[in-house]
Short mmCIF file of C-alpha atoms and ligand atoms in Angstrom, two decimals:
data_model
loop_
_atom_site.label_atom_id
_atom_site.label_comp_id
_atom_site.label_asym_id
_atom_site.label_seq_id
_atom_site.Cartn_x
_atom_site.Cartn_y
_atom_site.Cartn_z
CA UNK F 1 55.03 -28.70 -2.18
CA UNK F 2 58.34 -26.83 -3.14
CA UNK F 3 58.62 -25.94 -7.04
CA UNK F 4 60.74 -28.10 -8.92
CA UNK F 5 63.20 -25.31 -10.55
CA UNK F 6 64.89 -26.16 -13.80
CA UNK F 7 68.34 -25.62 -12.02
CA UNK F 8 69.43 -25.68 -8.42
CA UNK F 9 73.32 -24.25 -8.61
CA UNK F 10 73.34 -24.47 -4.76
CA UNK F 11 73.08 -27.95 -4.47
CA UNK F 12 76.00 -27.87 -6.82
CA UNK F 13 77.94 -25.63 -3.98
CA UNK F 14 77.22 -27.68 -0.97
CA UNK F 15 77.95 -31.13 -2.23
CA UNK F 16 81.56 -29.83 -2.18
CA UNK F 17 81.45 -27.10 0.38
CA UNK F 18 84.54 -27.48 2.28
CA UNK F 19 86.74 -28.09 -0.67
CA UNK F 20 85.23 -25.05 -2.50
CA UNK F 21 85.67 -22.84 0.65
CA UNK F 22 88.88 -23.82 0.99
CA UNK F 23 89.90 -22.89 -2.42
CA UNK F 24 88.48 -19.52 -2.00
CA UNK F 25 90.23 -18.82 1.15
CA UNK F 26 93.65 -19.85 -0.49
CA UNK F 27 92.98 -17.59 -3.34
CA UNK F 28 91.80 -14.51 -1.04
CA UNK F 29 94.78 -14.88 1.11
CA UNK F 30 97.12 -15.46 -1.98
CA UNK F 31 97.23 -11.73 -2.83
CA UNK F 32 97.29 -12.60 -6.51
CA UNK F 33 94.15 -12.40 -8.37
CA UNK F 34 94.51 -12.38 -11.86
CA UNK F 35 96.94 -14.90 -14.41
CA UNK F 36 98.75 -16.86 -11.39
CA UNK F 37 99.17 -20.45 -10.31
CA UNK F 38 95.50 -21.18 -9.87
CA UNK F 39 94.94 -20.46 -13.52
CA UNK F 40 98.18 -22.34 -14.67
CA UNK F 41 97.13 -25.49 -12.84
CA UNK F 42 93.44 -25.49 -14.05
CA UNK F 43 94.89 -25.16 -17.49
CA UNK F 44 97.19 -27.93 -17.03
CA UNK F 45 94.46 -30.18 -15.45
CA UNK F 46 92.07 -29.08 -17.96
CA UNK F 47 94.19 -29.79 -21.33
CA UNK F 48 94.80 -33.31 -19.41
CA UNK F 49 91.21 -34.07 -19.02
CA UNK F 50 90.21 -33.18 -22.37
CA UNK F 51 93.39 -35.03 -24.07
CA UNK F 52 94.15 -31.78 -25.80
CA UNK F 53 98.01 -30.67 -25.74
CA UNK F 54 96.99 -26.71 -24.42
CA UNK F 55 94.45 -25.15 -22.96
CA UNK F 56 94.00 -21.19 -22.35
CA UNK F 57 91.54 -19.82 -19.89
CA UNK F 58 89.44 -16.91 -20.91
CA UNK F 59 86.65 -14.86 -19.69
CA UNK F 60 83.82 -16.64 -20.74
CA UNK F 61 82.39 -19.08 -23.52
CA UNK F 62 81.79 -16.31 -26.31
CA UNK F 63 85.07 -14.98 -25.85
CA UNK F 64 86.27 -18.45 -26.51
CA UNK F 65 84.52 -18.79 -29.61
CA UNK F 66 85.20 -15.26 -30.75
CA UNK F 67 89.27 -15.72 -30.02
CA UNK F 68 88.84 -19.30 -31.67
CA UNK F 69 87.61 -17.70 -34.96
CA UNK F 70 90.40 -14.76 -34.79
CA UNK F 71 93.12 -17.29 -34.18
CA UNK F 72 91.92 -19.38 -37.26
CA UNK F 73 92.29 -16.19 -39.15
CA UNK F 74 88.42 -15.31 -39.89
CA UNK F 75 87.85 -12.07 -41.02
CA UNK F 76 85.39 -9.54 -43.20
CA UNK F 77 83.58 -11.83 -45.95
CA UNK F 78 84.52 -15.11 -44.46
CA UNK F 79 81.95 -17.87 -44.37
CA UNK F 80 81.36 -19.97 -41.57
CA UNK F 81 79.11 -23.03 -41.61
CA UNK F 82 77.10 -23.45 -38.17
CA UNK F 83 73.89 -25.43 -37.52
CA UNK F 84 70.83 -23.03 -37.14
CA UNK F 85 69.38 -24.38 -33.92
CA UNK F 86 72.13 -23.20 -31.62
CA UNK F 87 72.68 -20.65 -28.77
CA UNK F 88 73.23 -17.15 -30.20
CA UNK F 89 76.88 -17.07 -28.68
CA UNK F 90 78.14 -19.73 -31.32
CA UNK F 91 76.73 -17.07 -34.19
CA UNK F 92 78.07 -14.04 -32.09
CA UNK F 93 81.74 -15.68 -31.94
CA UNK F 94 81.73 -15.81 -35.77
CA UNK F 95 80.31 -12.31 -36.27
CA UNK F 96 82.25 -10.54 -33.95
CA UNK F 97 85.43 -11.63 -35.71
CA UNK F 98 83.90 -10.29 -39.11
CA UNK F 99 82.70 -13.31 -40.29
CA UNK F 100 79.25 -14.43 -42.08
CA UNK F 101 77.49 -17.33 -40.53
CA UNK F 102 76.08 -19.69 -42.95
CA UNK F 103 73.04 -21.55 -41.26
CA UNK F 104 72.39 -25.53 -41.75
CA UNK F 105 69.65 -27.77 -40.75
CA UNK F 106 70.18 -30.11 -37.84
CA UNK F 107 69.57 -33.98 -37.85
CA UNK F 108 67.07 -35.49 -35.48
CA UNK F 109 69.64 -35.78 -32.82
CA UNK F 110 69.71 -31.81 -32.60
CA UNK F 111 73.41 -31.71 -34.17
CA UNK F 112 74.85 -30.60 -37.63
CA UNK F 113 73.35 -32.63 -40.45
CA UNK F 114 76.61 -33.97 -41.92
CA UNK F 115 74.91 -34.56 -45.25
CA UNK F 116 73.95 -30.86 -45.53
CA UNK F 117 77.49 -29.50 -44.62
CA UNK F 118 78.84 -29.79 -48.12
CA UNK F 119 76.12 -28.22 -50.01
CA UNK F 120 76.65 -24.95 -47.80
CA UNK F 121 80.29 -24.99 -48.87
CA UNK F 122 80.97 -21.92 -51.22
CA UNK F 123 84.54 -20.22 -52.36
CA UNK F 124 84.21 -18.03 -49.22
CA UNK F 125 83.78 -20.91 -46.83
CA UNK F 126 86.65 -20.83 -44.41
CA UNK F 127 85.43 -23.03 -41.40
CA UNK F 128 82.94 -25.40 -39.97
CA UNK F 129 81.77 -24.63 -36.45
CA UNK F 130 80.04 -27.77 -34.95
CA UNK F 131 77.92 -27.52 -31.62
CA UNK F 132 77.62 -30.34 -29.33
CA UNK F 133 74.25 -29.18 -28.49
CA UNK F 134 72.59 -30.29 -25.17
CA UNK F 135 75.68 -32.85 -24.51
CA UNK F 136 75.47 -34.98 -27.39
CA UNK F 137 78.54 -35.44 -29.36
CA UNK F 138 78.33 -34.78 -33.16
CA UNK F 139 79.63 -37.18 -36.17
CA UNK F 140 82.96 -35.85 -35.54
CA UNK F 141 84.83 -38.34 -37.74
CA UNK F 142 82.75 -37.49 -40.58
CA UNK F 143 82.82 -33.74 -40.37
CA UNK F 144 86.87 -34.04 -39.82
CA UNK F 145 86.68 -35.69 -43.48
CA UNK F 146 84.43 -33.17 -44.66
CA UNK F 147 86.68 -30.43 -43.53
CA UNK F 148 90.13 -31.93 -44.83
CA UNK F 149 88.62 -32.59 -48.06
CA UNK F 150 87.59 -28.92 -48.72
CA UNK F 151 90.71 -27.37 -46.82
CA UNK F 152 88.35 -25.86 -44.01
CA UNK F 153 89.08 -25.25 -40.32
CA UNK F 154 87.26 -26.90 -37.83
CA UNK F 155 86.03 -25.22 -34.56
CA UNK F 156 84.18 -26.67 -31.85
CA UNK F 157 81.35 -25.20 -29.34
CA UNK F 158 81.76 -27.47 -26.57
CA UNK F 159 79.98 -25.02 -24.14
CA UNK F 160 77.29 -27.86 -23.20
CA UNK F 161 79.40 -31.24 -23.89
CA UNK F 162 82.23 -31.08 -20.96
CA UNK F 163 83.70 -34.58 -20.86
CA UNK F 164 81.49 -36.26 -23.88
CA UNK F 165 83.40 -38.55 -26.14
CA UNK F 166 82.89 -39.57 -29.81
CA UNK F 167 84.69 -42.74 -31.01
CA UNK F 168 86.99 -42.66 -27.76
CA UNK F 169 88.08 -38.82 -28.05
CA UNK F 170 86.77 -35.97 -26.19
CA UNK F 171 84.89 -33.14 -27.80
CA UNK F 172 87.11 -29.91 -28.31
CA UNK F 173 89.96 -32.03 -29.42
CA UNK F 174 88.64 -33.25 -33.01
CA UNK F 175 88.98 -29.90 -34.66
CA UNK F 176 91.44 -26.81 -34.98
CA UNK F 177 90.10 -25.42 -31.51
CA UNK F 178 87.78 -26.20 -28.87
CA UNK F 179 85.64 -23.80 -26.83
CA UNK F 180 84.32 -24.14 -23.62
CA UNK F 181 82.13 -22.13 -21.19
CA UNK F 182 82.34 -22.47 -17.63
CA UNK F 183 79.16 -20.31 -16.81
CA UNK F 184 77.57 -21.60 -13.60
CA UNK F 185 74.79 -23.83 -14.92
CA UNK F 186 77.40 -25.93 -17.43
CA UNK F 187 78.05 -29.31 -16.56
CA UNK F 188 81.37 -27.91 -15.39
CA UNK F 189 80.35 -24.52 -14.11
CA UNK F 190 82.36 -21.89 -12.20
CA UNK F 191 80.85 -19.33 -9.79
CA UNK F 192 80.98 -16.52 -12.15
CA UNK F 193 81.87 -16.17 -15.82
CA UNK F 194 84.67 -18.33 -17.23
CA UNK F 195 85.67 -20.14 -20.41
CA UNK F 196 88.84 -21.64 -22.05
CA UNK F 197 90.00 -23.21 -25.33
CA UNK F 198 91.88 -26.07 -26.17
CA UNK F 199 94.28 -27.21 -28.95
CA UNK F 200 97.00 -29.13 -30.00
CA UNK F 201 98.40 -26.24 -32.06
CA UNK F 202 100.97 -24.35 -30.45
CA UNK F 203 100.64 -21.26 -32.50
CA UNK F 204 96.72 -21.13 -32.06
CA UNK F 205 97.45 -21.45 -28.29
CA UNK F 206 100.33 -18.64 -28.25
CA UNK F 207 97.71 -16.32 -30.43
CA UNK F 208 95.05 -16.49 -27.94
CA UNK F 209 97.16 -16.27 -24.94
CA UNK F 210 98.32 -12.96 -26.63
CA UNK F 211 94.49 -11.93 -27.86
CA UNK F 212 93.06 -12.61 -24.01
CA UNK F 213 95.32 -9.98 -22.80
CA UNK F 214 95.35 -6.88 -24.80
CA UNK F 215 97.42 -8.66 -27.60
CA UNK F 216 100.41 -8.98 -25.57
CA UNK F 217 102.54 -11.72 -24.35
CA UNK F 218 105.14 -9.59 -23.16
CA UNK F 219 103.99 -6.96 -20.42
CA UNK F 220 103.50 -3.78 -22.35
CA UNK F 221 104.60 -5.02 -25.76
CA UNK F 222 101.36 -5.00 -27.67
CA UNK F 223 101.69 -6.90 -30.88
CA UNK F 224 97.82 -6.42 -32.05
CA UNK F 225 94.38 -5.24 -30.74
CA UNK F 226 93.35 -7.81 -28.38
CA UNK F 227 90.73 -7.96 -25.74
CA UNK F 228 90.84 -8.24 -21.90
CA UNK F 229 89.10 -11.65 -21.31
CA UNK F 230 91.26 -13.76 -18.67
CA UNK F 231 89.78 -16.71 -16.31
CA UNK F 232 90.57 -15.17 -12.82
CA UNK F 233 92.35 -17.03 -10.12
CA UNK F 234 89.09 -17.45 -7.93
CA UNK F 235 87.23 -18.88 -10.86
CA UNK F 236 90.09 -21.09 -12.05
CA UNK F 237 90.58 -22.45 -8.25
CA UNK F 238 86.88 -23.29 -7.66
CA UNK F 239 86.80 -25.03 -11.49
CA UNK F 240 90.05 -27.05 -10.28
CA UNK F 241 87.81 -28.29 -7.43
CA UNK F 242 84.77 -29.25 -9.62
CA UNK F 243 87.17 -30.84 -12.31
CA UNK F 244 88.26 -33.52 -10.01
CA UNK F 245 84.44 -34.41 -9.29
CA UNK F 246 83.70 -34.65 -13.08
CA UNK F 247 83.21 -38.23 -13.64
CA UNK F 248 80.88 -38.63 -10.82
CA UNK F 249 78.73 -35.51 -11.74
CA UNK F 250 78.61 -36.94 -15.32
CA UNK F 251 77.63 -40.27 -14.39
CA UNK F 252 75.01 -38.68 -12.00
CA UNK F 253 73.40 -36.82 -15.41
CA UNK F 254 73.53 -39.94 -17.07
CA UNK F 255 71.75 -41.93 -14.54
CA UNK F 256 68.90 -39.25 -14.40
CA UNK F 257 68.52 -39.29 -18.40
CA UNK F 258 68.42 -43.30 -17.83
CA UNK F 259 65.47 -42.71 -15.24
CA UNK F 260 63.78 -40.05 -17.80
CA UNK F 261 64.23 -42.35 -20.51
CA UNK F 262 62.70 -45.08 -18.74
CA UNK F 263 59.89 -43.22 -16.78
CA UNK F 264 58.21 -41.11 -19.29
CA UNK F 265 56.09 -42.77 -21.59
CA UNK F 266 53.50 -40.55 -22.82
CA UNK F 267 53.06 -40.57 -26.64
CA UNK F 268 52.64 -36.70 -27.35
CA UNK F 269 56.12 -36.21 -25.85
CA UNK F 270 59.35 -37.12 -27.96
CA UNK F 271 62.17 -38.19 -25.86
CA UNK F 272 65.78 -37.38 -26.98
CA UNK F 273 67.43 -39.63 -29.44
CA UNK F 274 70.89 -40.79 -29.08
CA UNK F 275 73.17 -41.57 -32.06
CA UNK F 276 74.75 -44.73 -32.06
CA UNK F 277 78.50 -44.35 -31.27
CA UNK F 278 77.52 -41.01 -29.61
CA UNK F 279 78.08 -40.03 -25.93
CA UNK F 280 75.36 -37.66 -24.38
CA UNK F 281 76.50 -35.66 -20.96
CA UNK F 282 73.13 -34.42 -20.58
CA UNK F 283 73.83 -30.62 -20.07
CA UNK F 284 69.97 -30.59 -20.86
CA UNK F 285 67.29 -33.18 -21.13
CA UNK F 286 65.28 -32.10 -23.90
CA UNK F 287 62.04 -33.28 -24.96
CA UNK F 288 59.74 -31.99 -27.79
CA UNK F 289 56.08 -31.59 -27.62
CA UNK F 290 53.70 -30.15 -30.57
CA UNK F 291 51.39 -28.65 -28.18
CA UNK F 292 54.32 -27.03 -25.92
CA UNK F 293 52.48 -23.97 -24.50
CA UNK F 294 49.78 -26.41 -22.94
CA UNK F 295 52.40 -28.76 -21.72
CA UNK F 296 54.12 -26.18 -20.12
CA UNK F 297 51.10 -24.95 -18.34
CA UNK F 298 50.17 -28.32 -17.42
CA UNK F 299 53.82 -29.01 -15.80
CA UNK F 300 53.72 -25.32 -14.06
CA UNK F 301 50.20 -26.38 -12.58
CA UNK F 302 52.09 -29.22 -10.82
CA UNK F 303 54.62 -27.08 -9.59
CA UNK F 304 57.43 -28.07 -12.13
CA UNK F 305 59.60 -25.36 -14.04
CA UNK F 306 60.69 -26.03 -17.79
CA UNK F 307 62.67 -23.64 -20.23
CA UNK F 308 63.09 -23.62 -24.04
CA UNK F 309 66.56 -23.92 -25.54
CA UNK F 310 66.06 -21.91 -27.64
CA UNK F 311 62.64 -20.06 -28.62
CA UNK F 312 64.08 -17.91 -31.42
CA UNK F 313 66.96 -19.61 -33.80
CA UNK F 314 69.52 -17.22 -34.39
CA UNK F 315 68.53 -16.46 -38.01
CA UNK F 316 65.32 -14.92 -36.81
CA UNK F 317 66.68 -13.03 -33.80
CA UNK F 318 66.42 -9.16 -34.23
CA UNK F 319 70.33 -9.26 -33.82
CA UNK F 320 70.84 -11.16 -37.06
CA UNK F 321 67.94 -9.26 -39.18
CA UNK F 322 70.63 -7.79 -41.31
CA UNK F 323 71.66 -11.44 -42.69
CA UNK F 324 67.98 -10.88 -44.42
CA UNK F 325 67.26 -14.70 -43.86
CA UNK F 326 63.64 -14.85 -43.93
CA UNK F 327 61.24 -17.04 -41.58
CA UNK F 328 60.87 -20.59 -43.44
CA UNK F 329 64.30 -20.67 -44.66
CA UNK F 330 65.24 -23.33 -42.02
CA UNK F 331 61.91 -25.36 -41.63
CA UNK F 332 63.48 -28.20 -39.32
CA UNK F 333 65.45 -25.69 -36.95
CA UNK F 334 62.22 -23.52 -36.85
CA UNK F 335 60.19 -26.44 -35.96
CA UNK F 336 62.70 -27.66 -33.17
CA UNK F 337 62.37 -23.89 -31.81
CA UNK F 338 58.66 -24.26 -31.90
CA UNK F 339 58.72 -27.81 -29.96
CA UNK F 340 61.79 -28.24 -27.89
CA UNK F 341 61.49 -28.00 -24.04
CA UNK F 342 63.94 -28.44 -21.42
CA UNK F 343 62.95 -30.56 -18.17
CA UNK F 344 64.75 -30.25 -14.72
CA UNK F 345 68.23 -31.91 -15.39
CA UNK F 346 70.92 -30.88 -13.01
CA UNK F 347 73.45 -32.52 -10.52
CA UNK F 348 71.61 -32.82 -7.16
CA UNK F 349 68.10 -33.33 -8.60
CA UNK F 350 66.41 -35.92 -6.11
CA UNK F 351 64.78 -39.49 -7.05
CA UNK F 352 61.38 -37.95 -5.39
CA UNK F 353 61.48 -34.87 -7.28
CA UNK F 354 62.59 -36.76 -10.65
CA UNK F 355 59.23 -38.83 -9.66
CA UNK F 356 56.97 -36.08 -9.98
CA UNK F 357 58.30 -34.76 -13.19
CA UNK F 358 57.71 -38.17 -15.05
CA UNK F 359 54.27 -38.49 -13.15
CA UNK F 360 53.34 -35.11 -14.36
CA UNK F 361 54.53 -35.50 -17.87
CA UNK F 362 52.74 -38.94 -18.26
CA UNK F 363 49.75 -37.18 -16.80
CA UNK F 364 49.86 -34.62 -19.49
CA UNK F 365 46.68 -35.58 -22.08
CA UNK F 366 47.03 -32.57 -24.68
C1 PLP J 401 76.43 -21.03 -23.05
C2 PLP J 401 76.91 -21.38 -24.27
C3 PLP J 401 77.77 -20.37 -25.23
C4 PLP J 401 78.65 -19.17 -24.23
O1 PLP J 401 79.02 -19.02 -23.11
P1 PLP J 401 79.27 -17.76 -22.00
O2 PLP J 401 80.18 -18.22 -21.28
O3 PLP J 401 77.79 -17.90 -21.44
O4 PLP J 401 79.63 -17.04 -22.82
C5 PLP J 401 78.15 -20.68 -26.20
N1 PLP J 401 77.30 -21.77 -26.56
C6 PLP J 401 76.85 -22.70 -26.52
C7 PLP J 401 76.32 -23.62 -27.16
C8 PLP J 401 76.40 -22.44 -25.00
O5 PLP J 401 75.84 -23.11 -24.38
#
C-alpha cells in the first residue's frame, strides 16, 4: 500500500492543470517577467478577495512580515507582542526590523490568549502580532479593542489563514497590515515562493511598494534602503488561477476536517477545538497526544506520515538564544510543542486515504 504523505502538491496541480499551463505559457510568451500586468491583476483580485483596499505582492511570507514591521515603524528597542507557539518566521519578521519579540502564551485554540496581552504591555510595546495558527481565526474584535486602548499597531500573520473569517470579516483586514505567504503548501499556494500584504492604508501600501523594490517608487530614485522582494509574473499568474477556486478548495478542507472530527474517537488523542464564532480553514489538522513519539511510530508502521508544527518554539531555538528566555518560561507553549501532531490534510486527500488515517489513529492503544 502506498504511503499517505502529509501533503501532495502534485494533486493540487493536476486538478487545474489546463488552467495552470495556459497561464504559465501566457507569461513565458509575454516577454515580461517581473512587475507587470499579472502582478497588478493578482494584487487587485487578492485585495477584492480579502475585502482590503490594497494588496502588495512580495517575495515570500517572511518578507511580508518584515516589511509590515518596517512600515509601521518598528525599530531598535521596540517590543512586539506575539504568541510563543508560532512558526519562527513570525518572530524573524519582528527581529529583522530591529524589534524585540515579547512572547505570550496561547489559549486552548492555539491562538494568542487575549487575557494575557495586556499583562505583556510595557512602555516599549509598539505592536501586537496575531498569528491565525493552523487556519483558525483569533478573537479579533477583542484584540482590536486592546490595541486601540493602548495605542498599539496590529499586524496579522495570515500565512495559514487564507479566506478565514471572524465576525464576517476576513483575516488580514482587522489590523494595520495583514501578511500572507503563498509558499506551495499553504492554502493558497504558488509554484515557488510568494507573499503579499493587504492593508486599508494608502500610506502603508505606498511604503511597502517602495520597500520591496530597493526603496524606490520611481526607477533609480531610491528614497530609503529597501530590499528586493517582488512577486514575479509567473507566480502571480498561477496564483490568480488558484485564487478563482479558493472557495471550493476551502470547502474541501473543511469537509476533510469534519470527517476527521466525526471519525477520530480515541481518548488518547485530543482533536482541535474551535472557538465559537471562529472560522477554521484547516491549513493543518492538529491533534495532541501525550505519548506522541509512540503514536508517530504506530502511524508510520501503518504507512502514514505525520509532521510536527512546531517541535521547537522560537524562544528555545538557537537563533533566539540571545533573548535569554529559559526553558520553562512558557509552559503552555512548550507543552504544545511536545504534544502537537499534524496529520495528512491537503486538497486532494481521498476518502479512502482518510479512512486509513482514521482507522490507524483509532487503533492506537498507547
Ligand atoms: C509559512 C509561514 C510563514 C512564512 O512564509 P514563507 O513564505 O515561507 O516565508 C510565516 N508565518 C507562518 C505562521 C507561516 O506558516
